[in-house]
Coordinates of C-alpha atoms in Angstrom, one line a residue:
X14 CA 103.5 -16.6 -17.6
X15 CA 101.0 -17.1 -14.7
X16 CA 100.2 -20.7 -13.8
X17 CA 96.7 -21.8 -14.8
X18 CA 93.7 -21.6 -12.5
X19 CA 92.8 -25.1 -11.4
X20 CA 89.1 -25.9 -11.6
X21 CA 88.1 -29.2 -9.8
X22 CA 85.0 -30.7 -11.2
X23 CA 83.5 -30.6 -14.7
X24 CA 79.8 -30.4 -13.9
X25 CA 77.8 -27.3 -14.9
X26 CA 79.5 -25.2 -12.2
X27 CA 83.1 -26.1 -13.2
X28 CA 82.3 -26.0 -16.9
X29 CA 80.9 -22.5 -16.5
X30 CA 84.0 -21.4 -14.6
X31 CA 86.2 -22.8 -17.4
X32 CA 84.2 -21.2 -20.1
X33 CA 84.1 -17.8 -18.5
X34 CA 87.7 -17.6 -17.5
X35 CA 89.1 -18.8 -20.8
X36 CA 86.7 -16.5 -22.6
X37 CA 88.2 -13.6 -20.6
X38 CA 91.8 -14.6 -21.5
X39 CA 92.7 -16.6 -18.3
X40 CA 94.5 -19.9 -18.6
X41 CA 92.7 -22.7 -16.8
X42 CA 93.1 -26.4 -16.1
X43 CA 89.9 -28.4 -15.7
X44 CA 90.0 -31.8 -14.0
X45 CA 87.3 -34.3 -13.4
X46 CA 87.4 -37.6 -11.4
X47 CA 84.7 -39.3 -13.5
X48 CA 86.2 -41.0 -16.6
X49 CA 83.0 -40.5 -18.7
X50 CA 80.4 -37.7 -18.9
X51 CA 77.2 -38.3 -16.8
X52 CA 74.3 -39.7 -18.7
X53 CA 71.5 -39.4 -16.1
X54 CA 69.5 -36.2 -16.0
X55 CA 70.1 -35.0 -12.4
X56 CA 69.2 -31.2 -12.6
X57 CA 66.7 -30.6 -15.3
X58 CA 65.3 -27.0 -14.9
X59 CA 67.0 -24.0 -16.5
X60 CA 65.6 -20.7 -15.3
X61 CA 65.0 -17.5 -17.2
X62 CA 67.9 -15.6 -15.6
X63 CA 70.4 -18.4 -16.5
X64 CA 69.1 -18.4 -20.1
X65 CA 69.6 -14.7 -20.4
X66 CA 73.2 -15.1 -19.3
X67 CA 73.7 -18.1 -21.6
X68 CA 72.2 -16.1 -24.5
X69 CA 75.0 -13.6 -24.2
X70 CA 77.4 -16.5 -24.6
X71 CA 75.6 -17.9 -27.7
X72 CA 74.2 -21.0 -25.9
X73 CA 70.6 -20.3 -25.0
X74 CA 69.0 -20.8 -28.4
X75 CA 70.3 -24.3 -28.9
X76 CA 69.4 -25.1 -25.3
X77 CA 65.8 -24.0 -25.9
X78 CA 65.7 -26.0 -29.2
X79 CA 66.7 -29.1 -27.4
X80 CA 64.6 -28.6 -24.2
X81 CA 60.9 -28.4 -23.3
X82 CA 59.7 -24.9 -22.2
X83 CA 57.0 -25.0 -19.5
X84 CA 54.8 -22.0 -19.4
X85 CA 53.3 -22.6 -15.9
X86 CA 53.0 -24.8 -12.8
X87 CA 49.8 -26.3 -11.6
X88 CA 49.4 -27.1 -7.9
X89 CA 46.9 -29.7 -6.8
X90 CA 45.5 -30.6 -3.5
X91 CA 42.3 -32.1 -2.0
X92 CA 41.5 -33.8 -5.3
X93 CA 41.6 -30.7 -7.5
X94 CA 43.8 -28.1 -9.0
X95 CA 44.2 -25.3 -6.4
X96 CA 46.0 -22.7 -8.6
X97 CA 48.3 -22.2 -11.5
X98 CA 51.5 -20.1 -11.4
X99 CA 51.9 -18.5 -14.8
X100 CA 55.5 -18.1 -16.0
X101 CA 54.4 -15.8 -18.8
X102 CA 54.5 -13.1 -16.1
X103 CA 58.3 -13.4 -16.2
X104 CA 59.8 -10.2 -17.5
X105 CA 62.2 -11.8 -19.9
X106 CA 62.4 -13.0 -23.4
X107 CA 62.6 -16.5 -21.8
X108 CA 59.3 -16.3 -20.0
X109 CA 59.2 -20.0 -19.2
X110 CA 61.0 -22.7 -17.2
X111 CA 63.1 -24.8 -19.6
X112 CA 63.3 -28.5 -18.9
X113 CA 66.4 -30.2 -20.4
X114 CA 68.6 -33.1 -19.3
X115 CA 71.6 -32.0 -17.3
X116 CA 73.6 -34.2 -19.6
X117 CA 72.6 -31.9 -22.5
X118 CA 73.4 -28.8 -20.5
X119 CA 76.8 -30.1 -19.7
X120 CA 77.4 -31.1 -23.3
X121 CA 76.7 -27.6 -24.6
X122 CA 78.9 -26.0 -21.9
X123 CA 81.6 -28.6 -22.6
X124 CA 81.6 -27.9 -26.3
X125 CA 81.7 -24.1 -25.7
X126 CA 84.7 -24.5 -23.3
X127 CA 86.4 -26.7 -25.9
X128 CA 86.0 -24.0 -28.5
X129 CA 87.9 -21.8 -26.1
X130 CA 90.7 -24.4 -26.0
X131 CA 89.7 -26.0 -22.6
X132 CA 89.5 -29.8 -22.6
X133 CA 88.5 -31.8 -19.5
X134 CA 91.3 -33.9 -18.0
X135 CA 89.2 -37.0 -17.1
X136 CA 90.1 -39.6 -14.5
X137 CA 92.1 -37.0 -12.6
X138 CA 91.1 -36.4 -8.9
X139 CA 92.2 -33.8 -6.4
X140 CA 94.0 -35.9 -3.7
X141 CA 95.2 -33.1 -1.5
X142 CA 96.0 -29.4 -1.3
X143 CA 98.0 -26.9 0.7
X144 CA 98.5 -23.2 0.5
X145 CA 100.7 -20.5 2.0
X146 CA 98.3 -17.5 2.2
X147 CA 101.1 -15.3 3.5
X148 CA 103.6 -16.2 0.7
X149 CA 104.6 -13.7 -2.0
X150 CA 104.6 -16.6 -4.4
X151 CA 102.2 -15.8 -7.3
X152 CA 100.9 -19.4 -7.1
X153 CA 100.5 -20.0 -3.4
X154 CA 98.3 -23.1 -3.8
X155 CA 99.8 -26.6 -4.2
X156 CA 97.4 -29.3 -5.4
X157 CA 98.2 -33.0 -5.4
X158 CA 96.4 -34.7 -8.3
X159 CA 95.8 -38.5 -8.7
X160 CA 95.7 -39.7 -12.3
X161 CA 93.7 -42.7 -13.5
X162 CA 96.8 -44.9 -13.5
X163 CA 97.6 -44.0 -9.9
X164 CA 100.3 -41.5 -10.7
X165 CA 100.5 -38.5 -8.4
X166 CA 101.2 -35.0 -9.7
X167 CA 101.9 -31.8 -7.8
X168 CA 100.9 -28.6 -9.5
X169 CA 101.0 -25.0 -8.3
X170 CA 98.2 -22.6 -9.0
X171 CA 97.3 -19.0 -8.1
X172 CA 93.7 -20.0 -7.6
X173 CA 91.8 -23.2 -7.1
X174 CA 88.0 -23.3 -7.7
X175 CA 86.2 -26.1 -6.0
X176 CA 83.3 -27.2 -8.2
X177 CA 83.6 -30.8 -6.8
X178 CA 80.0 -31.2 -5.6
X179 CA 78.6 -32.0 -2.2
X180 CA 81.7 -34.1 -1.2
X181 CA 84.2 -31.4 -1.8
X182 CA 87.7 -32.2 -0.6
X183 CA 88.5 -28.5 -0.6
X184 CA 85.7 -27.7 1.8
X185 CA 86.8 -30.6 4.1
X186 CA 90.4 -29.6 4.0
X187 CA 89.4 -26.0 5.0
X188 CA 87.2 -27.6 7.7
X189 CA 84.3 -25.4 6.6
X190 CA 81.2 -26.4 8.4
X191 CA 78.4 -27.4 6.0
X192 CA 75.7 -25.7 8.0
X193 CA 72.2 -26.9 7.7
X194 CA 70.3 -30.2 8.0
X195 CA 69.2 -33.4 6.4
X196 CA 65.4 -33.5 5.9
X197 CA 63.6 -36.5 7.4
X198 CA 61.7 -37.7 4.4
X199 CA 63.0 -40.3 1.9
X200 CA 62.3 -39.5 -1.7
X201 CA 61.8 -41.6 -4.9
X202 CA 62.8 -40.3 -8.3
X203 CA 62.1 -41.7 -11.7
X204 CA 62.3 -40.8 -15.4
X205 CA 59.4 -42.4 -17.3
X206 CA 56.7 -42.0 -20.0
X207 CA 53.1 -41.2 -19.1
X208 CA 50.0 -41.8 -21.0
X209 CA 47.4 -39.3 -19.7
X210 CA 45.8 -35.9 -20.1
X211 CA 48.6 -34.2 -18.2
X212 CA 50.0 -31.5 -20.4
X213 CA 53.7 -31.4 -20.9
X214 CA 53.7 -27.7 -21.3
X215 CA 53.7 -27.1 -17.5
X216 CA 54.9 -28.8 -14.4
X217 CA 52.5 -30.5 -12.0
X218 CA 52.9 -30.3 -8.2
X219 CA 50.7 -32.5 -6.0
X220 CA 50.2 -31.7 -2.3
X221 CA 48.5 -34.4 -0.1
X222 CA 48.4 -36.0 3.3
X223 CA 50.7 -38.7 1.9
X224 CA 53.5 -36.1 1.1
X225 CA 54.9 -34.2 -1.9
X226 CA 54.9 -35.4 -5.5
X227 CA 56.1 -33.4 -8.6
X228 CA 56.0 -34.3 -12.3
X229 CA 58.4 -32.3 -14.4
X230 CA 57.8 -32.4 -18.2
X231 CA 60.8 -33.3 -20.4
X232 CA 58.7 -33.3 -23.6
X233 CA 57.0 -35.9 -25.8
X234 CA 55.2 -37.5 -22.8
X235 CA 58.4 -38.1 -20.9
X236 CA 58.4 -36.9 -17.3
X237 CA 60.5 -36.9 -14.2
X238 CA 58.7 -37.9 -11.0
X239 CA 59.9 -36.9 -7.5
X240 CA 57.9 -38.0 -4.5
X241 CA 58.4 -38.1 -0.7
X242 CA 57.4 -41.0 1.5
X243 CA 57.7 -43.9 -1.0
X244 CA 56.0 -47.3 -0.1
X245 CA 59.3 -49.2 0.0
X246 CA 62.1 -48.8 2.4
X247 CA 65.0 -47.6 0.4
X248 CA 68.0 -50.0 0.5
X249 CA 71.5 -49.9 -1.0
X250 CA 71.5 -51.5 -4.5
X251 CA 67.8 -51.0 -5.1
X252 CA 65.8 -48.5 -7.0
X253 CA 62.1 -47.6 -7.2
X254 CA 60.2 -49.8 -9.6
X255 CA 57.7 -48.7 -12.2
X256 CA 54.9 -50.3 -10.2
X257 CA 55.8 -48.4 -7.1
X258 CA 55.9 -45.1 -8.9
X259 CA 52.5 -45.8 -10.4
X260 CA 51.1 -46.6 -6.9
X261 CA 52.5 -43.4 -5.5
X262 CA 50.9 -41.4 -8.4
X263 CA 47.5 -43.1 -8.0
X264 CA 47.6 -42.4 -4.3
X265 CA 48.1 -38.6 -4.8
X266 CA 46.7 -37.5 -8.1
X267 CA 43.1 -37.0 -9.2
X268 CA 44.1 -37.3 -12.9
X269 CA 44.1 -40.8 -14.4
X270 CA 47.5 -41.7 -15.9
X271 CA 49.4 -44.9 -16.9
X272 CA 53.2 -45.1 -16.5
X273 CA 55.5 -47.0 -18.8
X274 CA 59.1 -47.2 -20.0
X275 CA 60.9 -46.3 -16.8
X276 CA 64.4 -45.3 -18.0
X277 CA 66.1 -44.5 -14.7
X278 CA 65.1 -44.3 -11.0
X279 CA 66.7 -43.7 -7.6
X280 CA 66.2 -43.1 -3.9
X281 CA 67.5 -39.9 -2.3
X282 CA 67.2 -37.7 0.7
X283 CA 67.3 -33.9 0.7
X284 CA 70.1 -32.1 2.4
X285 CA 69.8 -28.3 2.9
X286 CA 73.2 -26.9 3.7
X287 CA 75.7 -24.2 2.9
X288 CA 79.1 -23.0 3.8
X289 CA 79.8 -19.8 5.8
X290 CA 82.6 -18.7 3.5
X291 CA 83.3 -19.0 -0.2
X292 CA 87.0 -17.8 -0.2
X293 CA 90.0 -18.7 1.8
X294 CA 93.2 -17.3 0.4
X295 CA 93.5 -18.7 -3.1
X296 CA 90.7 -21.3 -2.6
X297 CA 87.2 -20.5 -3.9
X298 CA 84.1 -22.6 -3.7
X299 CA 80.8 -22.6 -5.7
X300 CA 77.9 -24.8 -6.8
X301 CA 77.2 -27.9 -4.7
X302 CA 80.6 -27.6 -3.0
X303 CA 79.1 -24.5 -1.3
X304 CA 75.4 -25.1 -1.1
X305 CA 72.9 -28.0 -1.6
X306 CA 69.2 -27.9 -1.1
X307 CA 65.8 -29.3 -2.1
X308 CA 65.1 -29.7 -5.8
X309 CA 61.9 -27.7 -5.2
X310 CA 61.8 -24.8 -7.6
X311 CA 64.7 -26.0 -9.8
X312 CA 67.2 -23.6 -8.2
X313 CA 70.4 -25.6 -7.6
X314 CA 72.2 -25.9 -10.9
X315 CA 71.1 -22.4 -11.9
X316 CA 72.6 -21.0 -8.6
X317 CA 75.9 -22.8 -9.3
X318 CA 76.2 -21.5 -12.9
X319 CA 75.5 -18.0 -11.6
X320 CA 78.1 -18.4 -8.8
X321 CA 80.7 -18.8 -11.5
X322 CA 79.5 -16.0 -13.7
X323 CA 79.7 -13.7 -10.7
X324 CA 83.1 -14.9 -9.7
X325 CA 84.9 -15.2 -13.1
X326 CA 85.0 -11.6 -14.3
X327 CA 86.2 -10.5 -10.9
X328 CA 88.9 -13.1 -10.8
X329 CA 90.0 -12.3 -14.4
X330 CA 90.4 -8.6 -13.5
X331 CA 92.5 -9.4 -10.4
X332 CA 94.7 -11.8 -12.3
X333 CA 95.2 -9.3 -15.1
X334 CA 96.2 -6.6 -12.6
X335 CA 93.2 -4.4 -13.4
X336 CA 91.6 -4.7 -10.0
X337 CA 92.8 -5.1 -6.4
X338 CA 92.4 -8.5 -4.7
X339 CA 89.7 -6.9 -2.5
X340 CA 87.3 -7.1 -5.5
X341 CA 87.2 -10.9 -5.0
X342 CA 85.8 -10.4 -1.5
X343 CA 82.6 -9.2 -3.2
X344 CA 82.1 -12.7 -4.6
X345 CA 81.4 -14.0 -1.2
X346 CA 79.5 -10.8 -0.2
X347 CA 77.3 -11.1 -3.3
X348 CA 76.6 -14.8 -3.3
X349 CA 76.2 -15.8 0.3
X350 CA 72.9 -13.9 0.8
X351 CA 71.6 -15.5 -2.5
X352 CA 72.5 -19.0 -1.2
X353 CA 70.8 -18.3 2.2
X354 CA 67.7 -17.1 0.4
X355 CA 67.6 -20.2 -1.9
X356 CA 68.0 -22.5 1.0
X357 CA 65.3 -20.8 3.1
X358 CA 62.7 -20.7 0.2
X359 CA 63.3 -24.2 -1.0
X360 CA 63.0 -25.6 2.5
X361 CA 59.8 -23.6 3.1
X362 CA 58.3 -24.7 -0.2
X363 CA 59.2 -28.3 0.4
X364 CA 57.7 -28.2 3.9
X365 CA 54.5 -26.5 2.9
X366 CA 53.6 -28.6 -0.1
X367 CA 54.7 -31.8 1.6
X368 CA 53.0 -31.1 4.9
X369 CA 51.1 -34.2 6.2
X370 CA 49.3 -32.6 9.1
X371 CA 45.5 -32.7 8.5
X372 CA 45.1 -29.2 9.9
X373 CA 47.9 -27.8 7.7
X374 CA 46.5 -29.7 4.7
X375 CA 43.0 -28.1 5.3
X376 CA 44.4 -24.6 5.6
X377 CA 46.6 -25.0 2.6
X378 CA 43.8 -26.4 0.4
X379 CA 41.4 -23.6 1.5
X380 CA 43.8 -20.6 1.2
X381 CA 45.9 -21.7 -1.8
X382 CA 43.4 -20.8 -4.5
X383 CA 43.0 -17.2 -3.1
X384 CA 46.6 -16.6 -2.4
X385 CA 47.9 -18.3 -5.6
X386 CA 45.4 -16.4 -7.8
X387 CA 46.5 -13.0 -6.5
X388 CA 48.2 -11.0 -9.3
X389 CA 51.0 -9.7 -7.0
X390 CA 51.7 -13.3 -5.8
X391 CA 51.8 -14.4 -9.4
X392 CA 54.3 -11.6 -10.4
X393 CA 56.5 -12.1 -7.3
X394 CA 56.4 -15.9 -7.4
X395 CA 57.3 -16.1 -11.1
X396 CA 60.2 -13.5 -10.6
X397 CA 61.6 -15.4 -7.7
X398 CA 61.5 -18.9 -9.3
X399 CA 63.0 -17.5 -12.5
X400 CA 65.8 -15.8 -10.4
X401 CA 65.1 -12.5 -12.1
X402 CA 64.4 -10.8 -8.7
X403 CA 67.9 -11.8 -7.5
X404 CA 70.1 -8.8 -7.0
X405 CA 73.0 -7.3 -5.1
X406 CA 71.7 -4.0 -3.7
X407 CA 73.4 -4.6 -0.4
X408 CA 76.8 -5.5 -2.0
X409 CA 79.7 -3.1 -1.2
X410 CA 80.2 -3.1 -5.0
X411 CA 76.8 -1.4 -5.5
X412 CA 76.9 2.4 -5.3
X413 CA 73.5 4.0 -5.7
X414 CA 73.3 7.8 -6.2
X415 CA 70.1 7.9 -8.3
X416 CA 66.7 9.3 -7.5
X417 CA 64.8 8.9 -10.7
X418 CA 63.8 5.5 -12.2
X419 CA 63.3 2.2 -10.5
X420 CA 66.6 0.7 -11.6
X421 CA 69.2 0.9 -8.7
X422 CA 72.7 -0.3 -8.2
X423 CA 72.7 -4.0 -7.6
X424 CA 69.7 -4.7 -9.8
X425 CA 69.6 -6.9 -12.9
X426 CA 69.3 -4.8 -16.0
X427 CA 65.9 -5.6 -17.6
X428 CA 65.4 -6.1 -21.3
X429 CA 63.7 -2.9 -22.4
X430 CA 63.0 -1.5 -25.9
X431 CA 65.3 1.6 -26.3
X432 CA 66.8 3.8 -29.0
X433 CA 70.6 3.4 -29.2
X434 CA 73.1 5.9 -30.7
X435 CA 74.8 4.3 -33.7
X436 CA 78.5 4.6 -34.6
X437 CA 77.4 6.9 -37.4
X438 CA 75.8 9.3 -34.9
X439 CA 72.2 8.4 -35.6
X440 CA 69.7 6.4 -33.5
X441 CA 68.3 2.9 -34.0
X442 CA 65.7 0.8 -32.1
X443 CA 67.2 -2.0 -30.0
X444 CA 66.7 -4.3 -27.0
X445 CA 68.7 -3.1 -24.0
X446 CA 70.2 -6.6 -23.3
X447 CA 71.9 -6.4 -26.7
X448 CA 73.8 -3.4 -25.5
X449 CA 75.3 -5.3 -22.6
X450 CA 78.7 -7.1 -22.9
X451 CA 79.6 -10.2 -20.9
X452 CA 83.3 -9.4 -21.4
X453 CA 83.5 -5.9 -20.0
X454 CA 81.7 -3.1 -18.2
X455 CA 79.2 -1.0 -20.1
X456 CA 78.3 2.6 -19.2
X457 CA 74.7 3.2 -20.1
X458 CA 73.8 6.9 -20.5
X459 CA 70.0 7.2 -20.4
X460 CA 68.9 10.4 -22.0
X461 CA 65.4 11.9 -22.1
X462 CA 64.4 14.0 -25.2
X463 CA 67.6 15.9 -24.8
X464 CA 70.1 13.4 -26.3
X465 CA 72.8 15.7 -27.4
X466 CA 75.4 15.2 -24.6
X467 CA 77.5 12.2 -23.9
X468 CA 78.3 10.5 -20.6
X469 CA 81.3 11.2 -18.3
X470 CA 84.9 10.5 -19.4
X471 CA 86.4 7.2 -18.3
X472 CA 89.8 5.9 -17.4
X473 CA 91.8 4.5 -20.4
X474 CA 93.1 1.7 -18.1
X475 CA 89.7 0.0 -17.8
X476 CA 87.8 -1.4 -20.8
X477 CA 84.4 0.3 -20.6
X478 CA 82.0 0.8 -23.5
X479 CA 79.8 3.9 -23.4
X480 CA 76.4 3.5 -24.9
X481 CA 73.9 6.4 -25.3
X482 CA 70.2 5.5 -24.9
X483 CA 67.0 7.5 -25.7
X484 CA 63.3 6.8 -25.2
X485 CA 61.7 4.7 -28.0
X486 CA 58.8 6.1 -30.0
X487 CA 56.2 3.6 -29.0
X488 CA 54.2 5.1 -26.0
X489 CA 54.1 1.9 -23.9
X490 CA 57.9 1.3 -24.5
X491 CA 58.6 5.0 -23.8
X492 CA 56.7 4.9 -20.5
X493 CA 58.5 1.8 -19.4
X494 CA 61.9 3.3 -20.4
X495 CA 61.2 6.4 -18.2
X496 CA 59.8 4.3 -15.3
X497 CA 62.9 2.1 -15.2
X498 CA 65.8 4.3 -16.4
X499 CA 64.4 7.8 -15.7
X500 CA 65.1 10.6 -18.1
X501 CA 68.7 11.6 -17.3
X502 CA 70.7 8.8 -15.6
X503 CA 74.0 6.9 -15.9
X504 CA 74.4 3.2 -15.1
X505 CA 77.7 1.3 -15.0
X506 CA 76.8 -2.3 -15.7
X507 CA 78.9 -5.2 -14.7
X508 CA 79.9 -8.0 -17.1
X509 CA 77.3 -10.2 -15.4
X510 CA 74.5 -7.8 -16.2
X511 CA 73.9 -6.2 -12.8
X512 CA 74.2 -2.4 -12.1
X513 CA 77.4 -1.5 -10.2
X514 CA 76.9 2.2 -10.1
X515 CA 73.9 4.5 -10.7
X516 CA 73.8 8.3 -10.7
X517 CA 72.1 11.3 -12.3
X518 CA 73.7 12.2 -15.7
X519 CA 74.9 15.6 -14.5
X520 CA 76.5 14.5 -11.3
X521 CA 77.9 11.1 -12.4
X522 CA 81.3 12.5 -13.4
X523 CA 82.3 13.5 -9.9
X524 CA 80.8 10.4 -8.3
X525 CA 82.0 7.8 -10.8
X526 CA 85.8 8.7 -10.6
X527 CA 86.2 7.8 -6.9
X528 CA 84.1 4.7 -7.3
X529 CA 86.4 3.4 -10.1
X530 CA 89.5 4.4 -8.2
X531 CA 88.3 2.3 -5.2
X532 CA 87.5 -0.9 -7.1
X533 CA 89.8 -0.8 -10.1
X534 CA 93.4 0.1 -10.9
X535 CA 92.6 3.3 -12.7
X536 CA 95.6 5.5 -11.9
X537 CA 96.0 6.9 -15.4
X538 CA 92.9 9.0 -16.1
X539 CA 92.3 10.7 -19.4

């Protein structure tokens, strides 16, 4: 029996890795240095793309029930609201930004992993590691673990996933440069209740010559405040007071409000950094161990969760002997561009909204209403923040041979209304996302009005479901179907919901076979 994969760190990133791998039949061991779960709400925003992925795993609905959906973001400057970004433009069933305590997110992931038989080993830290990347040993990584009682344990593992956070020992041992910078400004953070006319159905961003301030609604009048340039000089052992946070708000907001019941506060500085590699032999990095950045836009935790959803199905196939080890190289090739994009955009957003220059402030206050009110900016901005526009078109795993339809290899599969062939041979209306499977590849055969023929034959060695689709009867839904899928196309969809291969229905058979032979162990073909 193969030794278990070692996952170091039981935050959202590590918990997602444990859930995914165990769900796919891979034995894991999950360790966490902290003896108790965190109770403070560090990351609080869950984006639409993350909710779509969690929906497939049976977690999104409970998360939405517990959280507070925000349908928009208002940006203020010069004593007035400049524009509002409308999240209802998001092309997803989850057309909002969900605010929920990270403690709740972790609890839901922890309970889901436990249902898969994975319990967190608390009070266990990674103390050292070594690997022989040239060895033929199936478990080339040796990890030294320190238990809560001081006992040291050595274990061997085929793969170690570093989800340790910003102070990753794995990253330090590999001497991977954490490229980037520490931003100059100090920030104050606080979770508190607010009595005011501020709606808690959207987040509020204040841009002023004094710096950035954001209010993120947790529901029931409870908000998180983040602000640059606090009045006090942050010192070890201190935290922002309710009075200071009130003074910051009064300085930067035109809307009267009274703060009360401060439950938690802290000082922090923003680091914007990432690693140049995500894989070194049997060592894999993700989440804050690989990238940290500004909280602007609520991207960090979502990116870490999606790192592991990208990685886990690939790692499972390699461990099970269904794919060559080169498939794992695409984890790095897929995710590094995403990380660079997140860092760049969060840095730019933080710098723009927090700019203190009078000239920049004047230009921003003058142009923001026109730019922010543009329909295309609304569409693009909502898609980027929600992470729905994220894709892998330039990944070596994406093979595009299609000419009709807007959906290409590397794109996220959107949630369309379709007709789907039933097991009885008839047709039934359905949502396209319900046809996808987070545990295996799915071959979508998109027919036009001619829906008599099936898709190409597939290797018996790879678990792929074939699903026939046809246009729905409703004219608007039919138009969208034809615009996105075309009238005669084949799409091989990865377990993470992105298109791996796209081709015309009548040429797909000859193009799909060499693709599968390249990326998967498909020697026995029917």
